[in-house]
XYZ file of C-alpha atoms in Angstrom:
667
model
C 118.237 27.940 70.697
C 119.950 30.047 67.700
C 123.536 29.357 67.494
C 126.112 31.740 69.093
C 127.373 34.531 66.609
C 130.723 35.169 66.388
C 132.680 38.530 67.652
C 133.958 40.211 64.736
C 137.610 40.747 64.917
C 138.617 44.182 65.678
C 140.173 45.838 62.458
C 142.624 48.581 62.787
C 141.604 51.460 60.672
C 143.057 52.154 57.574
C 146.618 53.896 57.475
C 146.218 57.222 55.877
C 147.886 57.738 52.479
C 151.993 58.212 52.400
C 153.413 61.501 53.981
C 154.885 63.203 50.695
C 156.097 65.772 53.145
C 158.618 63.496 55.538
C 161.889 64.562 55.114
C 162.884 61.050 53.702
C 159.882 60.298 51.528
C 162.300 60.472 48.343
C 164.178 57.842 49.962
C 161.458 55.574 51.126
C 160.495 54.237 47.498
C 163.808 52.597 47.111
C 164.469 51.573 50.816
C 161.619 49.715 50.771
C 161.607 48.412 47.141
C 159.643 45.139 47.890
C 162.894 42.925 46.246
C 165.418 44.232 49.115
C 162.567 44.702 51.618
C 164.523 42.651 53.891
C 167.749 43.952 54.133
C 166.319 47.437 53.749
C 169.400 49.042 52.066
C 169.768 52.655 53.303
C 171.780 55.527 53.864
C 173.191 56.374 56.811
C 171.542 59.762 56.682
C 168.289 58.267 56.567
C 168.127 58.218 60.432
C 169.641 61.337 60.273
C 166.319 63.973 59.482
C 166.131 65.795 62.832
C 168.598 68.310 63.639
C 169.980 70.724 66.391
C 172.274 73.427 67.555
C 173.966 70.662 69.249
C 173.565 68.036 66.350
C 177.876 67.092 66.291
C 179.493 68.167 63.059
C 181.844 65.260 62.386
C 182.466 64.229 65.438
C 182.021 61.159 67.402
C 178.259 60.579 69.211
C 177.959 61.201 72.828
C 178.050 57.711 74.666
C 175.465 57.384 77.844
C 177.920 58.254 80.786
C 179.994 55.923 82.404
C 181.506 56.231 86.094
C 185.027 54.162 84.616
C 184.712 53.134 81.176
C 186.527 55.922 78.687
C 184.941 56.657 75.222
C 185.594 54.538 72.529
C 187.075 56.520 69.308
C 186.018 53.743 67.428
C 182.300 54.249 68.338
C 180.073 55.378 65.335
C 179.567 58.725 64.834
C 175.816 60.241 64.161
C 175.583 60.288 60.211
C 175.268 63.530 58.810
C 172.278 65.191 58.943
C 170.138 65.594 55.645
C 170.264 68.540 53.784
C 166.195 69.004 53.978
C 166.283 68.063 58.007
C 163.852 69.939 60.079
C 164.537 71.656 63.235
C 163.964 69.474 66.842
C 161.808 72.280 67.485
C 159.492 71.025 66.212
C 159.153 68.027 67.376
C 159.848 69.567 70.947
C 156.999 71.608 70.672
C 154.480 69.276 69.187
C 155.635 66.269 71.820
C 155.644 68.888 74.657
C 151.982 70.710 74.067
C 150.854 66.705 74.346
C 152.442 66.533 77.277
C 150.995 69.298 78.888
C 148.076 67.900 78.038
C 148.107 64.191 79.978
C 151.252 64.572 82.392
C 147.982 64.851 84.964
C 146.321 61.949 84.335
C 148.094 58.884 86.074
C 148.457 61.146 89.422
C 152.088 60.649 90.100
C 153.270 62.703 93.094
C 156.851 63.206 92.416
C 155.826 64.984 89.391
C 155.598 68.957 90.247
C 155.103 72.121 88.287
C 158.605 73.648 89.716
C 161.471 76.593 88.143
C 164.599 74.850 90.026
C 166.162 78.293 90.061
C 163.364 79.825 92.503
C 164.441 77.272 95.385
C 167.011 77.170 97.516
C 169.852 74.586 97.804
C 168.188 72.900 100.835
C 164.527 72.807 98.494
C 166.662 72.108 95.413
C 168.064 68.955 97.183
C 165.037 67.824 98.801
C 163.206 67.805 94.466
C 165.914 65.796 93.574
C 165.996 62.914 96.575
C 161.767 63.231 95.575
C 163.043 62.655 91.940
C 166.046 60.018 92.924
C 163.217 58.158 94.892
C 160.857 57.426 92.446
C 163.031 57.138 89.558
C 164.410 53.987 91.215
C 161.062 52.786 92.268
C 159.891 53.213 88.580
C 162.883 51.343 86.951
C 161.343 48.059 87.445
C 157.830 48.259 88.386
C 154.837 49.663 87.036
C 153.644 53.142 87.921
C 149.942 52.302 89.699
C 152.250 49.950 92.347
C 154.762 52.447 92.966
C 152.476 55.444 93.738
C 151.447 53.569 97.397
C 155.263 52.673 97.975
C 156.107 56.288 97.369
C 154.383 57.641 99.232
C 155.114 55.196 102.384
C 158.878 55.704 102.114
C 158.747 59.713 101.948
C 156.730 59.681 105.169
C 159.301 57.168 106.478
C 162.041 58.817 105.043
C 161.614 62.256 104.211
C 164.545 63.739 103.405
C 168.160 62.437 102.335
C 169.769 62.516 105.931
C 166.500 60.606 107.503
C 167.397 57.765 104.787
C 171.211 57.945 105.840
C 170.078 57.208 109.058
C 168.378 53.900 108.863
C 169.461 50.252 108.558
C 169.191 47.934 105.833
C 166.309 46.191 107.666
C 164.498 49.479 108.059
C 164.477 49.985 104.616
C 163.813 46.819 103.733
C 160.600 46.445 105.736
C 159.448 49.677 103.423
C 159.895 48.333 100.191
C 158.710 45.117 101.368
C 156.779 44.127 97.973
C 158.452 45.698 95.549
C 160.732 43.119 94.487
C 164.460 43.614 93.393
C 165.602 44.572 97.133
C 168.856 45.518 95.961
C 167.274 48.583 94.548
C 166.299 49.852 98.035
C 170.249 48.903 99.388
C 171.487 51.291 96.032
C 169.344 54.143 98.051
C 170.092 53.785 101.131
C 174.014 53.565 100.002
C 173.787 56.380 97.643
C 171.913 58.659 100.762
C 175.386 58.314 103.038
C 177.284 58.928 99.772
C 175.391 62.165 99.796
C 175.451 63.009 103.790
C 179.429 61.900 104.152
C 180.899 63.302 100.970
C 178.579 65.788 99.734
C 177.560 67.763 103.088
C 173.920 66.607 102.681
C 173.761 68.141 99.346
C 172.928 66.152 95.842
C 174.602 67.001 93.205
C 172.782 68.980 90.066
C 174.490 67.474 87.251
C 174.545 64.229 85.644
C 178.703 63.843 86.181
C 178.076 64.833 89.874
C 175.189 62.241 90.563
C 177.233 59.199 88.728
C 179.487 59.551 91.987
C 176.710 58.539 93.846
C 176.643 54.760 94.866
C 173.646 53.092 93.082
C 173.190 56.186 90.033
C 173.910 55.167 86.661
C 173.136 57.073 83.576
C 169.607 56.442 83.148
C 168.925 57.589 87.355
C 171.700 60.316 86.776
C 169.733 61.879 83.176
C 166.599 61.953 84.953
C 167.270 63.226 88.493
C 169.949 65.824 86.942
C 166.834 66.823 83.798
C 163.448 66.699 85.749
C 164.658 67.691 89.577
C 167.561 70.556 88.218
C 166.462 71.392 84.723
C 169.630 70.183 83.576
C 170.144 69.266 79.616
C 170.959 65.759 80.362
C 169.429 62.790 78.279
C 167.731 59.914 79.958
C 167.561 56.793 77.910
C 165.098 53.946 79.414
C 162.944 51.442 77.575
C 160.656 53.360 76.231
C 162.966 56.414 75.294
C 164.427 53.438 73.176
C 161.366 51.922 71.390
C 160.141 55.610 70.449
C 163.407 57.033 69.410
C 164.384 54.098 67.040
C 160.548 54.064 65.642
C 160.817 58.079 65.196
C 163.874 57.275 63.079
C 163.218 53.838 61.885
C 166.601 52.194 63.157
C 166.280 48.672 63.254
C 169.725 47.093 65.068
C 170.923 44.662 67.865
C 169.982 46.199 71.256
C 172.677 44.811 72.754
C 175.408 46.463 70.461
C 177.409 49.196 71.831
C 176.884 51.039 68.677
C 173.125 51.050 69.136
C 173.557 52.074 73.094
C 175.655 54.854 71.402
C 173.547 55.874 68.754
C 170.698 55.960 70.896
C 172.028 58.286 73.609
C 173.845 60.380 71.124
C 170.279 60.843 69.453
C 168.756 61.715 72.759
C 171.375 63.878 73.689
C 170.755 66.368 70.643
C 166.890 66.140 71.213
C 166.859 67.057 75.035
C 165.879 71.305 74.428
C 167.451 73.691 76.924
C 165.996 75.681 79.914
C 165.254 79.287 78.315
C 166.954 81.764 80.359
C 164.572 84.292 80.038
C 160.652 83.959 78.966
C 159.852 85.636 76.838
C 158.400 85.631 72.786
C 160.699 84.494 69.785
C 161.685 88.027 68.792
C 160.925 86.698 64.785
C 157.609 85.394 65.548
C 158.614 82.115 65.129
C 155.553 79.462 66.288
C 157.695 76.383 66.768
C 159.600 78.129 69.713
C 158.962 75.670 73.040
C 158.819 78.577 75.185
C 155.499 78.492 75.754
C 154.982 74.606 76.415
C 156.641 72.504 78.583
C 156.093 74.011 82.006
C 158.965 75.703 83.805
C 161.354 73.188 82.882
C 162.046 72.186 79.766
C 164.912 69.604 79.750
C 162.762 67.494 82.214
C 159.186 67.841 81.021
C 160.983 66.489 77.550
C 162.349 63.617 79.445
C 159.350 62.640 80.994
C 157.361 63.544 77.663
C 159.219 60.721 75.816
C 158.626 57.994 78.451
C 155.018 59.051 78.826
C 154.561 58.615 75.053
C 156.216 54.785 75.055
C 154.498 53.984 77.891
C 150.648 54.996 77.014
C 150.974 55.854 73.075
C 154.191 54.151 71.889
C 153.640 51.152 73.360
C 155.171 47.780 71.895
C 151.908 45.974 70.681
C 149.581 47.490 69.215
C 150.820 51.611 69.136
C 148.314 54.092 69.278
C 150.086 55.825 65.856
C 146.925 57.644 64.912
C 146.583 59.609 68.302
C 150.360 60.147 68.691
C 151.483 64.054 68.483
C 155.127 62.763 66.544
C 152.860 60.688 63.747
C 154.093 63.246 61.142
C 157.628 62.848 61.873
C 158.030 59.089 62.788
C 159.741 57.476 60.006
C 158.243 53.912 60.901
C 155.125 55.760 60.771
C 155.674 56.990 57.346
C 157.200 53.421 56.155
C 154.097 51.950 57.128
C 152.128 54.295 55.161
C 153.844 53.987 52.100
C 153.697 49.952 52.107
C 150.094 50.168 52.803
C 149.204 52.436 49.757
C 152.366 51.243 47.765
C 151.769 52.120 43.948
C 151.581 48.908 41.234
C 154.886 48.033 40.141
C 155.670 50.347 37.003
C 158.512 48.128 35.924
C 161.116 50.883 36.870
C 163.755 49.914 39.481
C 164.018 52.240 42.462
C 167.524 53.800 42.675
C 169.782 51.745 45.165
C 171.631 54.362 47.763
C 175.561 54.484 47.325
C 177.221 51.448 49.334
C 179.884 53.810 50.197
C 176.944 55.201 52.165
C 175.254 52.449 53.605
C 174.238 52.577 57.314
C 176.173 50.107 58.856
C 174.317 49.423 62.241
C 170.992 48.556 61.164
C 170.242 44.585 60.829
C 167.690 42.960 57.942
C 163.885 43.180 58.761
C 162.865 39.831 60.428
C 160.152 38.888 57.499
C 160.513 35.595 56.266
C 157.817 35.551 53.467
C 157.077 38.475 51.410
C 153.080 38.170 52.585
C 154.821 39.427 56.354
C 156.790 42.326 54.618
C 153.403 43.651 52.518
C 152.097 44.048 56.408
C 155.297 46.446 57.221
C 154.537 48.293 60.278
C 156.116 50.328 63.342
C 156.142 47.464 65.484
C 159.185 46.081 63.827
C 161.264 49.010 65.416
C 163.181 48.585 67.885
C 164.903 45.117 66.949
C 163.650 42.533 69.323
C 165.698 41.213 71.642
C 167.364 37.745 71.358
C 165.341 35.137 73.980
C 167.104 33.225 76.376
C 165.693 29.912 78.082
C 165.619 30.681 82.063
C 167.735 28.183 83.576
C 166.085 25.645 86.140
C 167.879 25.697 89.741
C 167.297 23.619 93.219
C 167.189 24.837 96.823
C 167.253 22.749 99.621
C 165.380 24.664 102.426
C 164.963 24.121 106.218
C 162.218 25.307 108.354
C 163.718 25.147 111.483
C 161.864 25.465 114.603
C 162.285 25.147 118.243
C 160.050 24.368 121.505
C 160.571 24.611 124.956
C 161.354 21.132 126.217
C 158.394 19.692 128.074
C 156.201 21.734 125.733
C 153.298 19.837 122.988
C 155.080 19.964 119.781
C 151.726 21.026 118.321
C 151.867 24.139 120.463
C 152.813 27.344 119.507
C 153.439 28.614 122.972
C 157.127 30.205 123.111
C 158.255 28.743 119.587
C 160.880 29.863 117.860
C 161.671 29.485 113.857
C 165.654 30.484 112.557
C 166.047 32.929 109.837
C 169.273 33.340 108.195
C 169.898 37.078 106.609
C 171.031 37.064 103.090
C 174.148 38.681 101.829
C 173.807 42.693 100.906
C 174.794 42.203 97.600
C 173.237 39.805 94.444
C 169.660 38.116 94.411
C 167.281 39.313 97.373
C 170.429 41.468 99.390
C 169.901 41.473 103.062
C 166.415 39.957 103.231
C 165.696 37.032 106.026
C 165.225 33.530 104.821
C 165.092 30.153 105.757
C 168.212 28.120 106.114
C 168.863 26.938 102.661
C 171.476 25.948 100.276
C 171.222 26.058 96.549
C 172.007 22.750 94.851
C 174.463 21.845 92.129
C 173.647 21.857 88.716
C 172.322 18.678 87.205
C 170.537 16.764 84.882
C 168.789 15.121 86.816
C 166.498 16.743 89.394
C 167.912 16.021 93.436
C 166.739 13.731 95.486
C 165.129 13.923 99.240
C 168.116 11.952 100.405
C 170.582 13.957 98.726
C 169.172 17.396 99.570
C 168.829 15.786 103.497
C 172.589 15.827 103.668
C 173.085 18.572 102.385
C 170.884 20.303 105.175
C 172.515 18.400 108.081
C 175.963 19.778 106.754
C 174.368 23.523 107.101
C 172.488 23.131 110.378
C 176.289 22.282 111.794
C 177.547 25.341 110.358
C 174.880 27.069 111.862
C 174.221 25.643 114.858
C 176.589 25.813 117.720
C 175.935 21.984 118.830
C 178.138 18.734 118.784
C 179.584 17.917 115.585
C 177.569 14.281 116.707
C 174.227 15.412 116.518
C 171.711 14.151 114.322
C 168.636 15.619 113.133
C 166.899 12.148 112.928
C 163.593 12.229 115.648
C 164.154 10.692 118.753
C 162.377 10.175 121.930
C 163.972 12.245 125.224
C 166.335 9.717 126.133
C 168.344 9.932 122.886
C 169.128 13.931 123.575
C 172.552 14.834 122.962
C 174.416 15.917 125.583
C 173.034 19.978 125.386
C 169.625 18.569 126.407
C 169.027 18.583 122.332
C 166.058 16.820 120.845
C 164.758 16.054 117.593
C 161.016 15.834 118.008
C 159.815 15.886 114.263
C 161.451 15.998 110.508
C 159.010 16.239 107.725
C 159.338 17.020 104.045
C 157.064 20.413 102.564
C 155.799 20.487 99.116
C 157.952 21.757 96.972
C 157.399 25.651 96.015
C 158.730 26.819 92.659
C 159.545 30.444 92.029
C 159.658 32.635 88.903
C 162.757 35.056 88.660
C 163.403 37.477 86.083
C 166.886 34.796 85.072
C 165.749 31.878 86.164
C 162.933 29.674 87.696
C 163.964 28.160 91.276
C 162.092 25.287 93.041
C 162.175 24.909 96.424
C 162.559 21.723 98.608
C 161.884 22.341 102.053
C 162.063 20.228 105.319
C 160.190 20.988 108.677
C 162.589 19.926 111.293
C 161.272 20.472 114.864
C 163.635 20.724 117.814
C 163.523 21.088 121.732
C 165.943 21.952 124.210
C 165.515 23.946 127.754
C 166.855 27.085 125.887
C 167.308 27.478 122.330
C 170.402 26.475 120.213
C 173.160 29.185 120.502
C 173.858 30.268 116.815
C 177.876 30.025 115.807
C 179.577 33.456 115.073
C 180.610 34.520 111.390
C 183.787 32.542 110.591
C 186.528 33.852 108.964
C 186.423 34.935 104.795
C 188.106 32.565 102.693
C 188.496 32.240 99.106
C 185.868 30.790 97.005
C 186.253 27.939 95.519
C 184.546 27.191 92.163
C 182.602 24.273 93.166
C 181.303 25.926 96.283
C 177.143 25.869 96.838
C 175.769 28.907 97.502
C 174.347 28.765 101.283
C 173.000 29.988 104.454
C 176.102 31.491 106.659
C 177.206 31.681 110.272
C 176.807 34.686 111.915
C 173.763 36.277 110.661
C 170.966 34.016 112.060
C 168.190 35.385 114.517
C 165.676 33.503 116.535
C 162.093 34.959 116.098
C 158.626 33.917 117.532
C 156.327 31.459 114.915
C 154.048 34.126 114.996
C 156.106 37.450 113.667
C 157.800 35.328 110.367
C 155.394 36.726 107.948
C 156.088 40.489 108.747
C 159.855 39.837 108.649
C 161.925 41.250 105.551
C 161.575 37.986 103.579
C 161.116 37.321 99.949
C 158.203 35.728 98.154
C 159.511 32.891 98.035
C 159.959 31.999 101.677
C 156.527 33.201 101.910
C 155.378 30.733 100.229
C 157.388 28.155 102.176
C 156.114 29.147 105.304
C 152.207 29.053 104.303
C 153.398 25.354 102.957
C 153.936 24.934 106.753
C 151.310 27.020 107.819
C 148.953 24.190 106.021
C 150.968 21.371 107.535
C 150.741 22.535 110.849
C 147.197 22.833 110.348
C 146.784 19.096 108.806
C 145.410 20.947 105.988
C 145.468 20.515 101.850
C 148.676 21.900 100.207
C 148.005 24.742 97.805
C 149.973 22.434 95.003
C 147.996 19.794 95.813
C 149.883 17.257 98.097
C 148.314 16.131 101.045
C 149.366 17.307 104.319
C 150.512 15.086 106.773
C 148.654 14.613 110.355
C 144.978 15.544 110.808
C 143.571 18.806 111.241
C 142.211 19.670 114.725
C 138.456 20.133 115.172
C 136.744 23.143 113.658
C 139.445 23.734 111.562
C 137.649 21.319 108.342
C 135.717 24.764 107.085
C 138.868 26.287 106.199
C 140.184 24.079 103.702
C 140.538 24.849 100.057
C 137.471 22.218 99.294
C 133.943 22.392 101.176
C 132.592 18.894 101.279
C 130.527 18.064 97.896
C 126.992 16.917 98.732
C 124.488 15.537 96.904
C 122.951 19.096 94.908
C 119.756 19.893 92.835
C 119.525 20.271 89.486
C 119.532 23.790 88.937
C 123.210 24.041 90.348
C 124.090 22.549 87.096
C 123.248 25.896 85.721
C 124.731 28.282 87.341
C 127.975 29.894 85.914
C 130.706 29.908 88.113
C 132.303 33.303 89.950
C 135.545 34.113 90.279
C 136.631 36.079 92.645
C 140.692 37.173 92.644
C 142.279 36.151 96.038
C 145.520 37.971 95.169
C 148.325 38.946 93.067
C 151.895 38.366 93.401
C 154.409 40.543 91.230
C 158.224 39.591 90.166
C 159.896 41.933 88.098
C 161.750 40.707 85.221
C 163.872 43.833 83.089
C 161.487 43.565 80.583
C 158.438 41.771 81.757
C 156.619 41.313 84.689
C 155.277 37.973 85.804
C 152.013 38.194 87.427
C 150.755 35.198 89.306
C 147.177 35.567 89.678
C 144.985 33.055 92.198
C 141.149 32.783 91.775
C 138.565 31.771 94.331
C 136.123 29.923 91.883
C 132.842 29.773 93.715
C 129.621 27.458 92.411
C 126.420 27.978 93.777
C 122.635 27.385 92.986
C 119.466 29.003 92.090
C 117.755 28.248 95.491
C 118.511 24.734 95.779
C 120.566 23.538 99.442
C 123.673 21.958 97.835
C 127.071 23.337 99.633
C 129.320 25.364 97.301
C 132.601 24.273 96.109
C 135.336 26.269 96.503
C 138.636 26.189 94.968
C 141.839 28.366 93.839
C 142.840 28.429 91.069
C 146.472 29.746 89.724
C 146.935 31.587 86.326
C 150.630 32.750 85.747
C 151.387 35.408 82.955
C 153.341 37.634 81.690
C 152.710 41.726 81.363
C 155.114 43.842 79.395
C 155.960 46.482 82.126
C 155.870 50.271 81.783
C 159.313 51.742 82.506
C 162.040 49.347 81.867
C 165.200 50.109 83.802
C 168.270 51.611 81.735
C 170.766 51.458 84.371
C 173.570 48.723 84.071
C 172.610 47.371 87.611
C 172.570 43.629 87.758
C 170.164 42.033 90.365
């Protein structure tokens, strides 16, 4: 058999020759001088080659709108525009024309060609509500995932009024599976604010929208421009990346000065909504009136996001197809470096030190060879990576069965669920009784976890303080006839969140009594202490049928714990490799993850593995989506009689999402 040929690496097409017509073309040789490329000394005006009627003249730059913080006079100004600066109308015309041709490709049902001026006030509020819901969902989730959820949401809560009448459980039920449930609560709180303080009418300006609970600067800008054609900027991760590359801006992402600059630039580039649709009197073909549809500001903001999501991507951007590649300064730099002329011995003129940009940071090159490959992907400046912390939680799957019932029977079986607080991680969702364990350099022990759970259960159940939770015989039942039938350990489950990896150590506790134990009422709130543990609270629990647990509003980690409980109850092997206690019932052997392997034929050796995706679980992050894919791997035979071996394999990886959130709203 001839040796297998290696597939050739996919080579990128050569970059075009340097762009001599770019307004910064004369500055690039000195800015990218090989001797100082890492520092990249450049004048502040290097970023100011675009201007517009809204460009400030020696005045402080606009900041992202805030609800409480006043403008800081020390924030930097947009630098004076270059004498050779081009009008923003040039890029507006190009980008809007491009957007006209691609805006329908991803089939977003909330994208509508509407002139807000032609709508009644009621219809404008409805339009704003549709955009509002879509933008909140898109802040943390990919477009393809959002579309069916948006449709489902609009069917359940078609108007702001309908949403305001709902409760958090109804809202979480519709949101279930999208992650970051606090977003759903913010929508609910915002709808109530609109009905109570604004008579059911959604404000149309960014400033007015900031008064709505749950709406931050990004959401306010997107709703006001897309729904109401207001000339409002909006900045998310995609917009930041596009504008940073457009102006070759390399500054720390978390710095206030960086945020101020990006918002200011976004502001001056938003085109106004024309009062009348007519051709430019002087015949200037740069007019944006014939592109961008009926809503110019909304189309512009959506076009920036679309460009960042589909063309100006974090990795391997398609610069050749970008409608702004002639104006993009990062691309102009890359073209110059790729075709840098041979050194002629003359030193490039350095910019005046008093005019140097004070916002940009050095480029992240350590060697000259890296600098020779200078490209657009170096912009924007990468965020510093922080290591996720590891945390542990003790969980009790508490089950009750009526006295005299077989422990293995699900007849009348109830499971205790506790509602999480309305704020914070997984706000308003239900979980099994749980307590977050104190931080420690060493993993927790089973004995320590059991002690925490015993103490927790006494705060949740209205039982005697002398009750212990060790398995007992009928004669050992306490004064309330409560009997501990069994207590067993479930395999640990690890769940990946945006900021931490949490391991859930679960125990399964089955109790029995004539009627299920009463739950304690909520206790008066007391000042929190520094060493208090986060745990399930009394007054927020309910008993549910065991068969209904999966249908409750629970998070992904709770679902994983319940899967392990189900496997143990059936005597099946754990998904993470641990052995289940007890024996499987007759006829259940076929459901195990591995089918018994028997003698096979030689033909089976040559059969390729067939992979089938079983399901995909998504956890969201402010920049990345953590995806866990589980595959069912089958091995068959070509005509042989050997039985197949079925295994489940899990693969976890990260994908950068399409539209990162920009609002400063913590999960």
